Coordinates of C-alpha atoms and ligand atoms in Angstrom, one line a residue:
X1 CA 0.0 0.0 0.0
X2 CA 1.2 3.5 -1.1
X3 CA 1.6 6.2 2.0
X4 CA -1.5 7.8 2.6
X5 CA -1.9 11.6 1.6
X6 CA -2.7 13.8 5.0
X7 CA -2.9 16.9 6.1
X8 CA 0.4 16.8 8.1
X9 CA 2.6 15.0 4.9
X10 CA 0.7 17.1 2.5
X11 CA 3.7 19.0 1.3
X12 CA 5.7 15.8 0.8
X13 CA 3.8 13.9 -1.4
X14 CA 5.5 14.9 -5.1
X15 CA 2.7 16.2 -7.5
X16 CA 2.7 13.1 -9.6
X17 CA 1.5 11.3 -6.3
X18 CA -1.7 13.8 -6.7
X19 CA -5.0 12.6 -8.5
X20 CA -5.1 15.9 -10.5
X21 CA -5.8 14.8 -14.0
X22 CA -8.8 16.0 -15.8
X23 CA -8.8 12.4 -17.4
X24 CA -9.4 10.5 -13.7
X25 CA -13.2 10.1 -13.3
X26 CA -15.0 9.9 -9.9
X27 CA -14.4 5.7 -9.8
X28 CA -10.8 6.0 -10.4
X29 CA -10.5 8.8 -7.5
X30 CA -13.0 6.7 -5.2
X31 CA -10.7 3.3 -6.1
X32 CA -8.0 5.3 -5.2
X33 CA -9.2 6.6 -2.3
X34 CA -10.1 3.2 -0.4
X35 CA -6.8 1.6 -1.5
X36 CA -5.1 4.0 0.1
X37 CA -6.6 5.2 3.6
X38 CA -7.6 2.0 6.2
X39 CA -11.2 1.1 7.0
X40 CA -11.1 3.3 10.1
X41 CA -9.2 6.4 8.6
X42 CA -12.2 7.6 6.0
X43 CA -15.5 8.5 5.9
X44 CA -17.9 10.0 3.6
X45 CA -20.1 13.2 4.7
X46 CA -23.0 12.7 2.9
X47 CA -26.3 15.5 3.0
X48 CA -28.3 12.6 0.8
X49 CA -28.5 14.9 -2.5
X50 CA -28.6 14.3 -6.0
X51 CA -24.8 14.1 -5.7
X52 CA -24.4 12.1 -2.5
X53 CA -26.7 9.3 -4.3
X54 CA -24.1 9.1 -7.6
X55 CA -21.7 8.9 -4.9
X56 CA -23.4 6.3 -2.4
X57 CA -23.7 4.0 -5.2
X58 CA -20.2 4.0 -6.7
X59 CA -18.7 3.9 -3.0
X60 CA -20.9 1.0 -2.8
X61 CA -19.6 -0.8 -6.0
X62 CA -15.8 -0.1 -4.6
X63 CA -16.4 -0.7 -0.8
X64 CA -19.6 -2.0 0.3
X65 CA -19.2 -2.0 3.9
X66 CA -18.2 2.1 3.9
X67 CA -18.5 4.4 6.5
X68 CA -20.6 7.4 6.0
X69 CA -21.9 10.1 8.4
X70 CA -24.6 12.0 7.7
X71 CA -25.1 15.0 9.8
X72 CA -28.6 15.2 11.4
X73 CA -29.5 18.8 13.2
X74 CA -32.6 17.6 13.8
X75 CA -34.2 19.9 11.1
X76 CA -33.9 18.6 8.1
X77 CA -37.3 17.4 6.1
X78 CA -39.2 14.8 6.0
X79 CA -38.1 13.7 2.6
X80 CA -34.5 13.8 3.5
X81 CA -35.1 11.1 6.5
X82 CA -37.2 9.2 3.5
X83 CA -34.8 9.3 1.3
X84 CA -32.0 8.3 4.0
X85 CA -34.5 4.8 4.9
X86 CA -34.9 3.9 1.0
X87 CA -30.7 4.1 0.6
X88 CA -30.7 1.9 3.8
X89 CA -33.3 -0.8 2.3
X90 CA -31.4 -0.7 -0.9
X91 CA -27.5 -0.7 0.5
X92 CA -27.7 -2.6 3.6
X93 CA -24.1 -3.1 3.8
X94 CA -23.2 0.7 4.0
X95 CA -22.2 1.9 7.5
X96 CA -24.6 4.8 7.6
X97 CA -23.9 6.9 10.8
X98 CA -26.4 10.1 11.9
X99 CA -24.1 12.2 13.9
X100 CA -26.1 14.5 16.0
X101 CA -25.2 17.7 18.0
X102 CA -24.5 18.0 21.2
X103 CA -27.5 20.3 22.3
X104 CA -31.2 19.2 21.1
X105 CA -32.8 22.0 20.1
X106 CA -34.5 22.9 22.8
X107 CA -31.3 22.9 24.8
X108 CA -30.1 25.4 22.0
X109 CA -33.1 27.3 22.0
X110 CA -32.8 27.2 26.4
X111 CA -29.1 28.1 25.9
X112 CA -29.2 31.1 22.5
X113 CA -32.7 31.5 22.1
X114 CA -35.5 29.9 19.5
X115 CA -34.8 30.1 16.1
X116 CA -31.2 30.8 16.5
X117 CA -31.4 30.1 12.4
X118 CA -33.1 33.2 11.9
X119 CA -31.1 35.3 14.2
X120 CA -27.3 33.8 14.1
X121 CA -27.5 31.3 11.0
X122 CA -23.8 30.9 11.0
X123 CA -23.5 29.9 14.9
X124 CA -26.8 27.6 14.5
X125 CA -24.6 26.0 11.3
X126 CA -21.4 26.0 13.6
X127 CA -23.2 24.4 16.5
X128 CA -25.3 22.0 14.5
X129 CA -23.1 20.8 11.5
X130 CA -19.2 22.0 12.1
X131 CA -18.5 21.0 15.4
X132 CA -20.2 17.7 14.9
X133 CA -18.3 17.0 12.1
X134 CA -15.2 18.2 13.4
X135 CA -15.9 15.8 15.7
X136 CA -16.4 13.1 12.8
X137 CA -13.2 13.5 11.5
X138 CA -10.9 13.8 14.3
X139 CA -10.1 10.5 14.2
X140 CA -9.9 10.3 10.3
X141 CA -7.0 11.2 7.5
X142 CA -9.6 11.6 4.9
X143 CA -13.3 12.5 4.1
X144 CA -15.2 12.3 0.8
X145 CA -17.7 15.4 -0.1
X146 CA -20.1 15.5 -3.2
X147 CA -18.8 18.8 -4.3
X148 CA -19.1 20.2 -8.3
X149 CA -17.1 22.8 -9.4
X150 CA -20.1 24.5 -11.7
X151 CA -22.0 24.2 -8.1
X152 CA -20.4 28.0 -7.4
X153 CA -18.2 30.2 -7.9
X154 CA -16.5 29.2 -4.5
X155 CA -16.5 25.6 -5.8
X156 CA -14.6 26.4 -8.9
X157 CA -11.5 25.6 -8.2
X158 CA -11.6 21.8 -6.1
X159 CA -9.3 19.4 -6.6
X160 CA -9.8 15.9 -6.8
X161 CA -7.4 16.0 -3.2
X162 CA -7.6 19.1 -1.0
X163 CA -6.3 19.5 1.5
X164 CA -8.7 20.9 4.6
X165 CA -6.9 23.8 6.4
X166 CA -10.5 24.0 8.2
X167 CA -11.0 20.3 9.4
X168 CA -7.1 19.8 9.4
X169 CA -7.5 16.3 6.6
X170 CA -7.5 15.7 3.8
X171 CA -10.8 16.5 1.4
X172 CA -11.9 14.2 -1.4
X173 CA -13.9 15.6 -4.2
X174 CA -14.8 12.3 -6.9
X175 CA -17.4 14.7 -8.6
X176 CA -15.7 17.9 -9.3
X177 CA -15.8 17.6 -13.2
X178 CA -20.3 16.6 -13.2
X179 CA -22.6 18.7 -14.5
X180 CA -26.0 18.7 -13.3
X181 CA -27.4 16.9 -16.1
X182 CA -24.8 14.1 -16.0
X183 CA -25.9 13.6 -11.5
X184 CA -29.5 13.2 -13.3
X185 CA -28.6 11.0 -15.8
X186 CA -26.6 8.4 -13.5
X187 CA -29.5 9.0 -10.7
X188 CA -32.1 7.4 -14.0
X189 CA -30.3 4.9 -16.1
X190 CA -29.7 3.0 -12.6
X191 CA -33.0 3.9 -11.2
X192 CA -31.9 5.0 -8.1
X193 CA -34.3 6.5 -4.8
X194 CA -33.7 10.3 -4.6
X195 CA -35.0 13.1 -2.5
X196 CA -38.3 14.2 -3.9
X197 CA -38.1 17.5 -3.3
X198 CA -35.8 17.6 -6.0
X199 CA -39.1 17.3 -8.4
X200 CA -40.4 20.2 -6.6
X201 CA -37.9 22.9 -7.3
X202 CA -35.0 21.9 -4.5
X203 CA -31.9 21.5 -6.7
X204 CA -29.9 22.5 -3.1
X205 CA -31.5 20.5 0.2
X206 CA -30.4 21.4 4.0
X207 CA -32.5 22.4 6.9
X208 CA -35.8 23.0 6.3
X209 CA -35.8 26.6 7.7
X210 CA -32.8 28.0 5.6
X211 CA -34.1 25.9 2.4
X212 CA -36.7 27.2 -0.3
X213 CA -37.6 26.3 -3.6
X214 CA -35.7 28.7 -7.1
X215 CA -36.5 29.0 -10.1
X216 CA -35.8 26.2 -13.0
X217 CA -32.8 29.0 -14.5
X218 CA -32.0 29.7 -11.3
X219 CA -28.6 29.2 -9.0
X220 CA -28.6 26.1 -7.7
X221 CA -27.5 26.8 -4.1
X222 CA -30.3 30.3 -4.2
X223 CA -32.2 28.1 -2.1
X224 CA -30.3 27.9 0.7
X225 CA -30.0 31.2 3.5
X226 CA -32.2 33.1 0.8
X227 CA -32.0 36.9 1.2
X228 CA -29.0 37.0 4.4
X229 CA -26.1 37.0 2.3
X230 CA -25.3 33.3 3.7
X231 CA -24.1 31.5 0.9
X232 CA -22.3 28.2 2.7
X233 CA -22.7 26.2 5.9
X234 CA -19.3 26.5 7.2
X235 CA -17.9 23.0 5.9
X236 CA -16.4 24.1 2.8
X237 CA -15.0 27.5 4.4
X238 CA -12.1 27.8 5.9
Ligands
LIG301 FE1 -29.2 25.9 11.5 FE2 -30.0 26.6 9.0 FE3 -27.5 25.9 9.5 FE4 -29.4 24.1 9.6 S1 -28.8 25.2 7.8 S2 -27.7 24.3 11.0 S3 -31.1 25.3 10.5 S4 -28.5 27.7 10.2

């Protein structure tokens, strides 16, 4: 086995070592990926998208028995827990993990105030998705995300390999080079359960109270924090 890429030998590894060619599709960086970090040493962070279904089935193809965490707050919707059962029913040998905050809400509510979202969106997304999944990867040298580089602006530039000043690891991004239609097209020829609020204009699903519905032409991510300037939970930021 090859050393393992991680935040600490990061600079050592020579730039051949890195998966950075255009060519490399998302199996060859997934094949990669659990070839070269142990059992124990990577997990996927999966919100249960359109993406994170592409990539739940090809992780499944390469590794069946895969870890992957799944951050619950507590508010996402009911079609997002739906969704989360059917992938379950249909992948019983994934590892699916619902890391929860420490407070419940109405502990955060008791300790901040209700509807923290409203007020402080960026502490209620600190409190309810970063820390926990600090906590996640602590013990890990890598973690997967679902991440498209046509997703944003702030996307554009992923790697295939990143590596995660924020969560101090090592960041691994199969999808980078998808569009949207090409998520869809995968998510049909293999007939695969999705969230159905992606029939109903939710290209972008988090918590329901920072989630609405766009427009067709619209930005994909306009849905989420609409109208506070909030464009990213705090897990892709550093
Ligand atoms: Fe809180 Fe909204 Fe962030 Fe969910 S997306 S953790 S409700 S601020």
């Amino acid at each position: 086995m090859s050393t393992a890429v991680t935040y600490e030998n990061w600079n050592q590894i020579s730039d051949a070592f890195r998966i950075d060619d255009k060519s490399k599709g998302a199996r060859d960086v997934l094949e990669w990926a659990y070839k070269n970090y142990p059992d124990d040493k990577i997990v996927y962070a999966s919100s249960f998208g359109a993406e994170a279904i592409v990539l739940i089935d090809l992780i499944h193809e390469i590794k069946p028995d895969a870890h992957i965490v799944f951050l619950d707050t507590g508010l996402h919707f009911l079609e997002t827990y739906e969704v989360i059962d059917k992938i379950e029913a249909r992948f019983p040998t994934l590892r699916i993990e619902r890391k929860e905050p420490k407070l419940t809400l109405d502990q955060q509510a008791a300790e901040y105030g209700s509807a923290l979202w409203k007020r402080e969106p960026n502490s209620c997304c600190q409190i309810r998705k970063v820390i926990p999944l600090r906590e996640a990867l602590t013990p890990k040298q890598a973690w997967i995300s679902g991440l498209r580089r046509e997703q944003s602006p702030t996307r554009a530039n992923t790697q295939f390999l990143n590596r995660d000043e924020k969560f101090k690891n090592i960041k691994i991004c199969p999808l980078i080079h998808w569009t949207w239609d090409e998520v869809w097209g995968y998510i049909r020829e293999k007939n695969l359960p999705y969230n159905t609020l992606h029939d109903n204009g939710y290209p972008s699903i988090g918590c329901f109270p920072c989630t609405q519905a766009v427009d067709e032409n619209g930005d994909s991510r306009a849905g989420r924090w609409s109208g506070t300037g909030k464009t990213e939970c705090g897990l892709h930021t550093s």
